[in-house]
Coordinates of C-alpha atoms and ligand atoms in Angstrom, one line a residue:
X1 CA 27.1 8.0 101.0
X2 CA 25.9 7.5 104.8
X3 CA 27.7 5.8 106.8
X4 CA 27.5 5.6 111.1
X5 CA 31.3 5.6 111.2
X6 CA 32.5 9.5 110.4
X7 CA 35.6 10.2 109.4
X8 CA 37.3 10.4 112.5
X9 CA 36.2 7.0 113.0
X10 CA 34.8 7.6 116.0
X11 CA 30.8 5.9 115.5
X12 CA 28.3 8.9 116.1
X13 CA 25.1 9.5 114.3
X14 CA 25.4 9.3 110.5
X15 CA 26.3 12.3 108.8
X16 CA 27.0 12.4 105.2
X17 CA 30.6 12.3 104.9
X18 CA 33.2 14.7 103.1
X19 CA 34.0 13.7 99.5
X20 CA 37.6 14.8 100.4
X21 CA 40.2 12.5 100.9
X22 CA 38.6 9.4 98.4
X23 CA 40.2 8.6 95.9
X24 CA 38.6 8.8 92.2
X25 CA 38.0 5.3 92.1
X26 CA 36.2 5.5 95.7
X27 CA 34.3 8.3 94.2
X28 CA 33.0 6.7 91.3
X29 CA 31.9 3.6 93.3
X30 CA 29.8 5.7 95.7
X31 CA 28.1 7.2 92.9
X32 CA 27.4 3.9 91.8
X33 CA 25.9 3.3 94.4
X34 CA 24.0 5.5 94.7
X35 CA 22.2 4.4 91.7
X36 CA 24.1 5.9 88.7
X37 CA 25.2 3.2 85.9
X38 CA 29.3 3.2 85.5
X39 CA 29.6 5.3 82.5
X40 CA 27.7 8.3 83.9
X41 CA 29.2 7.5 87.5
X42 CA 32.7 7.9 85.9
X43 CA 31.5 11.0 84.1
X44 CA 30.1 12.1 87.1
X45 CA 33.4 11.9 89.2
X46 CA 35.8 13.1 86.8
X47 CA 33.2 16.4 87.2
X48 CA 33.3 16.9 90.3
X49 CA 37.0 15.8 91.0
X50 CA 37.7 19.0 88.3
X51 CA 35.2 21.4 90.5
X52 CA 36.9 20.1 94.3
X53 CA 40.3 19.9 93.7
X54 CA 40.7 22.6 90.3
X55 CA 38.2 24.8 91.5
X56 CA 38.5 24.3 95.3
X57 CA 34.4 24.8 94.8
X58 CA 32.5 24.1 97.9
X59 CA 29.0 24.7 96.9
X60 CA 27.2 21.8 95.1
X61 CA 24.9 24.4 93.8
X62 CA 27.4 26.1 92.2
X63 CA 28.7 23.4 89.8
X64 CA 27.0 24.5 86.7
X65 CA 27.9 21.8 84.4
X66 CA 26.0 19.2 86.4
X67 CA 22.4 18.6 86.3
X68 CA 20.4 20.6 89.1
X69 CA 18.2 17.4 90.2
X70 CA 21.8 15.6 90.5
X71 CA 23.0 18.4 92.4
X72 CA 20.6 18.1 95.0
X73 CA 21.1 14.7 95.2
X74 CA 24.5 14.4 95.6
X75 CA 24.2 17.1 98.8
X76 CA 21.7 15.2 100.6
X77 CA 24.6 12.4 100.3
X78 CA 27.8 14.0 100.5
X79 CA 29.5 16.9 101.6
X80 CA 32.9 19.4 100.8
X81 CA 33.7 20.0 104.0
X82 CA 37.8 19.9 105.3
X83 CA 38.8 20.2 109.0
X84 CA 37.4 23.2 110.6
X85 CA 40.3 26.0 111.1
X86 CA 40.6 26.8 114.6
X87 CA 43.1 28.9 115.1
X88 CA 45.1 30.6 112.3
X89 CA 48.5 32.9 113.2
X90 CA 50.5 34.7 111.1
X91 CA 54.7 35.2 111.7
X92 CA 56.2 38.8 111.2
X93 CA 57.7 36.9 108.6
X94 CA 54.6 35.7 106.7
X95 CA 54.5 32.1 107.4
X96 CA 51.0 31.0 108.6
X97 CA 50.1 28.6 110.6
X98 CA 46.7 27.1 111.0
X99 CA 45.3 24.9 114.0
X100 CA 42.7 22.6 112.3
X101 CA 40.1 20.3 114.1
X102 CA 37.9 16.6 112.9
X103 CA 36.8 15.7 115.9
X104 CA 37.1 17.1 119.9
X105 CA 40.2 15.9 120.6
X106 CA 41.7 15.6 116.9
X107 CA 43.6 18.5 116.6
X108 CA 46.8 19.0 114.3
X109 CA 48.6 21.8 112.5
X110 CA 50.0 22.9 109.0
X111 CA 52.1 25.7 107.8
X112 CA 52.5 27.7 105.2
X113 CA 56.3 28.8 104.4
X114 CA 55.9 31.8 101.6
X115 CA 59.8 32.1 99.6
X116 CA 60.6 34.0 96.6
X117 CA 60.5 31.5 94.4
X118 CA 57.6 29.0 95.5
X119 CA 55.5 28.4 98.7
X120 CA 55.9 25.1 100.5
X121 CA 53.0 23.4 103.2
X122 CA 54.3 22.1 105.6
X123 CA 51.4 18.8 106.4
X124 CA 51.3 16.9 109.5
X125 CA 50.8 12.5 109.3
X126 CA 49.4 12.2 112.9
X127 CA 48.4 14.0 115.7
X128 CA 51.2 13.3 118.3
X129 CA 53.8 11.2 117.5
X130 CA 55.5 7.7 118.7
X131 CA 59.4 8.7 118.1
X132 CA 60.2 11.0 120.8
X133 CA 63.1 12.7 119.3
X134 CA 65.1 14.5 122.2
X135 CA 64.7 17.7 120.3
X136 CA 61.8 17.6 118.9
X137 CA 58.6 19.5 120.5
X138 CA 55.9 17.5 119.0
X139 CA 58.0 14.4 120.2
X140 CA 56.3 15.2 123.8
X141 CA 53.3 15.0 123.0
X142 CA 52.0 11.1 123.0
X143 CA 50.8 9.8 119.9
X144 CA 46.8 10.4 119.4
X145 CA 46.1 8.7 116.5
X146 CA 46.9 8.7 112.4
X147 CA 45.4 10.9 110.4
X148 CA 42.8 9.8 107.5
X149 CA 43.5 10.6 104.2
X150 CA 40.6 13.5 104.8
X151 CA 42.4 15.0 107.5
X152 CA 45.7 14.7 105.3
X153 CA 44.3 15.8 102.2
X154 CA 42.1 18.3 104.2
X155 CA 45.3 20.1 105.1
X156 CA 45.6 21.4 101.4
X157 CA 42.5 22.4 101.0
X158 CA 42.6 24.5 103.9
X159 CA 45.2 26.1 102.9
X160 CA 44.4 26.6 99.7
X161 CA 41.1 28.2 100.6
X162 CA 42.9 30.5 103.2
X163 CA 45.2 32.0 100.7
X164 CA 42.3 32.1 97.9
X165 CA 44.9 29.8 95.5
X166 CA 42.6 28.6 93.3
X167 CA 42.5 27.2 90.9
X168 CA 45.2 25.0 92.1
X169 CA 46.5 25.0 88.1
X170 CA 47.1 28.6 88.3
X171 CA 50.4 29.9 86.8
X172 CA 51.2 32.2 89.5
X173 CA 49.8 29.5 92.6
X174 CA 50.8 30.4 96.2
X175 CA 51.4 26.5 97.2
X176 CA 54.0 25.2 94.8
X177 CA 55.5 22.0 97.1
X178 CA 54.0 20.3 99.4
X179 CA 56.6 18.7 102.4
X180 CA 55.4 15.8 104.6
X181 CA 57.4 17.4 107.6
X182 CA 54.9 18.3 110.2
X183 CA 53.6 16.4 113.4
X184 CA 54.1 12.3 113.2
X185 CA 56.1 10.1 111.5
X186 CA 54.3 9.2 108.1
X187 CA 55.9 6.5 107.3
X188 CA 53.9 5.1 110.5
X189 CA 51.0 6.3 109.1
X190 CA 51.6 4.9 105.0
X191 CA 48.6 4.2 103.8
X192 CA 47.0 6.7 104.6
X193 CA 49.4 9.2 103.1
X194 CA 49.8 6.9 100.1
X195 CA 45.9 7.6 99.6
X196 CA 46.6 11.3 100.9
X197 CA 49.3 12.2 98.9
X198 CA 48.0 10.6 95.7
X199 CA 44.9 12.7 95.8
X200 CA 47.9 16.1 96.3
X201 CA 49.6 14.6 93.2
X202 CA 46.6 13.6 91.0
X203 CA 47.0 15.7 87.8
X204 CA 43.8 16.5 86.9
X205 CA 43.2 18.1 90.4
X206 CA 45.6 19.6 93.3
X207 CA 48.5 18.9 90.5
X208 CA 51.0 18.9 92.8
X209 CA 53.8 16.6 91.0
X210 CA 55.7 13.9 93.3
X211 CA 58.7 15.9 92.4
X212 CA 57.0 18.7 94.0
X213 CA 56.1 16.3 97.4
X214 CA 58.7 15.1 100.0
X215 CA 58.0 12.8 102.9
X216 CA 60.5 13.2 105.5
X217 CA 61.3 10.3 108.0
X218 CA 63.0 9.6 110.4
X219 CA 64.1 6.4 109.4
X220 CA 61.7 3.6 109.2
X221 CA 63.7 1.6 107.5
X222 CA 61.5 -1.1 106.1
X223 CA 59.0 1.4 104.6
X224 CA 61.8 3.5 103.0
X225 CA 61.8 1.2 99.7
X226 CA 58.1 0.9 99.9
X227 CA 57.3 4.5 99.9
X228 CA 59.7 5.0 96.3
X229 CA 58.0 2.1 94.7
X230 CA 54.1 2.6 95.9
X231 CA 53.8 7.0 96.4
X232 CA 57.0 8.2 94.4
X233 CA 57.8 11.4 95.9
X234 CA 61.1 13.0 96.9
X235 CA 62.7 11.5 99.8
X236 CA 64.4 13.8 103.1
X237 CA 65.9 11.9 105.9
X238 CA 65.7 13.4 109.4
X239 CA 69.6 12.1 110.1
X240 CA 70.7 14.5 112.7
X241 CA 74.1 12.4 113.3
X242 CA 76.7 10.0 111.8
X243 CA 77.4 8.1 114.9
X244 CA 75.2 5.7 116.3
X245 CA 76.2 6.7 119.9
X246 CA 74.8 10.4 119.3
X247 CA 71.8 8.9 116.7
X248 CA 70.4 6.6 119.6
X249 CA 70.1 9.5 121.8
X250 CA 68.8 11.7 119.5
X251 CA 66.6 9.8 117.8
X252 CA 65.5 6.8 120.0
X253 CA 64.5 4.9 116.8
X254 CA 67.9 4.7 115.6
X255 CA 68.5 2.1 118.0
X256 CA 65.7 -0.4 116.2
X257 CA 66.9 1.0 112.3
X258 CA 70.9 2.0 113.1
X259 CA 72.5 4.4 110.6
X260 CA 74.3 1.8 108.3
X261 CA 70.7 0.2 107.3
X262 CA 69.1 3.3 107.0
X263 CA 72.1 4.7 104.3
X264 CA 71.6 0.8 102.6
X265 CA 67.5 1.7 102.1
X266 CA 68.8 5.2 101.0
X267 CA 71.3 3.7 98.0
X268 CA 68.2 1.8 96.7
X269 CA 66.0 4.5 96.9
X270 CA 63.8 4.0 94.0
X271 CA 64.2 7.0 91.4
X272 CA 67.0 8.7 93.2
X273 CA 69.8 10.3 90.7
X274 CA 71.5 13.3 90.5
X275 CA 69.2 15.0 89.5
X276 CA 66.8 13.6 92.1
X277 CA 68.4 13.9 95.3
X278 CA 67.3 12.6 98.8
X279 CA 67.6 15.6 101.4
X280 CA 69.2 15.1 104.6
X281 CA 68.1 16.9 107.1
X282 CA 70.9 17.4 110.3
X283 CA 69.7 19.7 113.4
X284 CA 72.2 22.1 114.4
X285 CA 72.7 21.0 118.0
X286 CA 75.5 23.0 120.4
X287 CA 78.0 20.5 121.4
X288 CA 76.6 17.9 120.2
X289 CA 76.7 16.9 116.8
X290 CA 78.1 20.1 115.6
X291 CA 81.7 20.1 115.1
X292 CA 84.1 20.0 111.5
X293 CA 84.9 16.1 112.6
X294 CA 81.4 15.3 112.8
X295 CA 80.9 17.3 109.1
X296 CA 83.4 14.9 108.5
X297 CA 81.8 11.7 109.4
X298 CA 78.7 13.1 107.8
X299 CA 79.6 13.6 104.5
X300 CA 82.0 10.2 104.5
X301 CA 79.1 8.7 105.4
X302 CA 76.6 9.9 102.5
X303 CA 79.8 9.0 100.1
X304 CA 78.4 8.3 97.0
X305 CA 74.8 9.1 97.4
X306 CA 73.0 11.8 95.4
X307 CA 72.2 14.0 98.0
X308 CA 71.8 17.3 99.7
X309 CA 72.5 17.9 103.2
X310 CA 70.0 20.3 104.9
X311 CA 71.2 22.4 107.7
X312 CA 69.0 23.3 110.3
X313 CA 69.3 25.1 113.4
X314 CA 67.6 24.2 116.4
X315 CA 64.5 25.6 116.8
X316 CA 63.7 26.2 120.8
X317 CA 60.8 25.4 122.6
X318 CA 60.0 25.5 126.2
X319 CA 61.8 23.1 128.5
X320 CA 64.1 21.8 125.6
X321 CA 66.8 20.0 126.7
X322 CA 69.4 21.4 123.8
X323 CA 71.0 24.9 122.7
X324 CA 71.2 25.8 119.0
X325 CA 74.5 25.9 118.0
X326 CA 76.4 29.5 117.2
X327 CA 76.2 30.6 113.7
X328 CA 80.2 30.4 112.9
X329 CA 79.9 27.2 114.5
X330 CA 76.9 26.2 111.7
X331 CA 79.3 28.1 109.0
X332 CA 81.9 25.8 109.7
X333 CA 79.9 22.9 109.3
X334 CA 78.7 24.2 106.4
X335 CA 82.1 24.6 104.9
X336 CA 83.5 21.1 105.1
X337 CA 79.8 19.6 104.0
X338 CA 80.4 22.1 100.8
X339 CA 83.8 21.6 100.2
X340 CA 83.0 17.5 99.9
X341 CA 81.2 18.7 97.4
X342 CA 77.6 18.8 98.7
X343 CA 74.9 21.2 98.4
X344 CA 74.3 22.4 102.5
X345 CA 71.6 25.5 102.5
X346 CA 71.3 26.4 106.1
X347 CA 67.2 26.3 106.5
X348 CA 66.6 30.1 107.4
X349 CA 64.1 29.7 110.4
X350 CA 60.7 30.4 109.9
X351 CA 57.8 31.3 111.9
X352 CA 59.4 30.5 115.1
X353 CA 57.1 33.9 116.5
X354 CA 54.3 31.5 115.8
X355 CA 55.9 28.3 117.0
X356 CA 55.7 27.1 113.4
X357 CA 59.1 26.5 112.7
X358 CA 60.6 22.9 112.4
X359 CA 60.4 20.9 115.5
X360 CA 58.1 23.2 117.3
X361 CA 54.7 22.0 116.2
X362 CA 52.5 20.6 119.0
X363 CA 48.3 20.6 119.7
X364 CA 46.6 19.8 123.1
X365 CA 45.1 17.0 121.9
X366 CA 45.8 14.3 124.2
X367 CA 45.7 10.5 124.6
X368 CA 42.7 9.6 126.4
X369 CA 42.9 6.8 128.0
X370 CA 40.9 3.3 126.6
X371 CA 39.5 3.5 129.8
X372 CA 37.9 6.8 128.9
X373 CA 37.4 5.9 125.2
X374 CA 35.3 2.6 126.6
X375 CA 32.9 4.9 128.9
X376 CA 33.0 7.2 126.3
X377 CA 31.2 4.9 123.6
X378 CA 29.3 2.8 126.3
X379 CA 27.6 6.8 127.0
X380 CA 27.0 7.2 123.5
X381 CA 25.3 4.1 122.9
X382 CA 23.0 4.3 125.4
X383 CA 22.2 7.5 124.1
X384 CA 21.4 6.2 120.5
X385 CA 18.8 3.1 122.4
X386 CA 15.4 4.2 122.6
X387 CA 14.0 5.6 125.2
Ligands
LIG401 N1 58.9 12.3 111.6 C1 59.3 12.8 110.4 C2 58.6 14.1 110.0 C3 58.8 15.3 110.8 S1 59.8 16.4 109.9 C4 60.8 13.0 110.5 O1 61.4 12.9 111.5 O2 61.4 13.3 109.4 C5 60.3 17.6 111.0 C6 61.7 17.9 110.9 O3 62.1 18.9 111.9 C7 62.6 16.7 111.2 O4 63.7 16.7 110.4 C8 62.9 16.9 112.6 O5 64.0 16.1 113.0 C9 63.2 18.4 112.6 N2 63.1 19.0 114.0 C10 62.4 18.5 115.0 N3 62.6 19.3 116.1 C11 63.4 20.3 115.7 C12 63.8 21.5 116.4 N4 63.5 21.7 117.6 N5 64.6 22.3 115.6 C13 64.9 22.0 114.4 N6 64.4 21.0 113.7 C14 63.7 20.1 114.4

């Protein structure tokens, strides 16, 4: 599969594209394409799906059950590449995060939070982000653009080769959960992590289960019943506050989505029971949001939904406009949220040596302006016109 658009989607020379990030059926129809009849196309593809995402293999050559002359077809059409790793840094604690790169410009991170009892990535939607949340870090930086469900997917791959976890059906696998809680909002960004995250949860290859995946948002209200019904996966609401007053401020988006429609999308939730809880995930903000009356407030106001209530403390980041609050102040919170009856686990802080804890992710890829973007492609198409 050629094609002059790469993945980026930036137009540039063609390349043979990455088989990561299409989906089995995408898969199959390029094969048909490129001349095999259905039967053996389907063949074909459930193959090398078993070898990519089982195996993590990155060498055609090496795919043994496959005919050699096929083999050298299929690399003189497609390749395994993910994002290129640019930067990887390891906490004191043993997070790791990894700075990964499409295109110039198209930069995003991921994280990799080792626990006792199972490993979480941590995968970033976009590269910026629209929402600028007060507290939030990668809030300041200006949306780029969405990623594709390459760049999405790519994320576990990398990972996954960093750590050596494969095969990804392994008994004893490093990455056990995979959280949509890193830069962007994805529920800005849904089809592509719909495509993404079905390729994660496909169980004939990263076998992640949806039960294993949450998408965290801050409350795009409209998409909230959408993303039950068409990806499935366990649901965490960035909430932060249980008045509107202190919502709008924190979270500028409350003002379009205000907290009474966003608890309505949560009641319908598709799939949410007792035993399937939505998250909520409440910064731990000095002053602010922090004291027993607004623990109060919170848990009136998640009355009657299965849920959990995530603490988390504020994780700082130069210039932030907001104090994290004291630690009896967050056991107190803790307290009243518990005594309602609700699970509260204060998230222990990771990686904040390595700027990898929640809230603190942020790359130097910038907006450029459609100015630049237009001069930018007039350039490269005058390149491309013979001389
Ligand atoms: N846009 C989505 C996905 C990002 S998830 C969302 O808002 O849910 C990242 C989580 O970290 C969110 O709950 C976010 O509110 C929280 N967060 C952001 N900045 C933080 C900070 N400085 N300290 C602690 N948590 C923060």
């Amino acid at each position: 599969m050629t094609s002059s658009t790469d993945k980026a989607g930036s137009p540039g020379p063609a390349v043979p594209a990455s088989i990561v990030g299409l989906s089995f059926a995408e898969l199959t129809l390029s094969l048909e394409t490129a001349g095999l009849d259905a039967k053996t196309a389907r063949m074909r593809a459930r193959q090398l799906w078993n070898w990519i995402y089982v195996h993590g293999q990155r060498d055609f050559a090496a795919m043994t059950n496959l005919a050699k002359e096929f083999r050298a077809r299929i690399a003189e059409q497609m390749t395994l590449a993910r994002p290129d790793v640019v930067t990887e840094q390891i906490s004191e604690d043993g997070t790791r995060k990894w700075l990964l790169r499409t295109a110039p410009g198209i930069e995003f991170e991921t994280v990799f939070i080792p626990e006792e009892d199972r490993g979480t990535l941590c995968v970033s939607s976009q590269v910026g982000c629209t929402l600028n949340c007060r507290f939030c870090h990668t809030g300041t930086q200006k949306l780029v653009r969405n990623l594709t469900p390459y760049e999405i997917a790519g994320q576990v791959m990398v990972a996954r080769d960093a750590l050596s976890d494969w095969p990804s059906t392994a008994e004893n696998r490093r990455i056990t959960n995979v959280v949509m809680m890193g830069m962007g909002e994805p529920l800005y960004n849904f089809d592509n992590v719909k495509a993404a995250l079905a390729i994660v949860a496909d169980g004939d290859g990263l076998a992640l289960s949806k039960r294993r995946i949450t998408l965290s948002t801050a409350g795009v209200v409209p998409m909230i019943e959408r993303a039950g019904a068409e990806i499935g996966s366990s649901l965490a609401i960035s909430l932060h506050a249980a008045r509107d007053e202190v919502r709008d401020v924190l979270v500028p988006l409350n003002k379009k989505y205000p907290i009474a429609e966003l608890m309505a999308a949560c009641r319908t939730y598709p799939g949410v029971s007792n035993a399937r809880r939505i998250t909520f995930e409440y910064v731990m903000l000095k002053g602010l949001n922090d004291s027993p009356a607004d623990a109060r407030a919170l848990v009136k106001l998640v009355a009657g939904i299965p849920a959990k209530i995530n603490l988390i403390p504020f994780n700082p980041w130069p210039g932030a406009p907001y104090e994290c609050s004291s630690w009896s102040t967050i056991e107190k919170f803790a307290e009243v949220v518990n005594r309602a009856g609700y699970a509260s686990p204060v998230r222990t802080p990771r990686g904040r040596d390595i700027m990898a804890a929640c809230g603190q992710l942020k790359s130097a890829s910038v907006k450029e302006r459609a100015s630049e973007r237009m001069a930018a492609l007039r350039s490269a198409e005058l390149a491309r016109m013979p001389h």
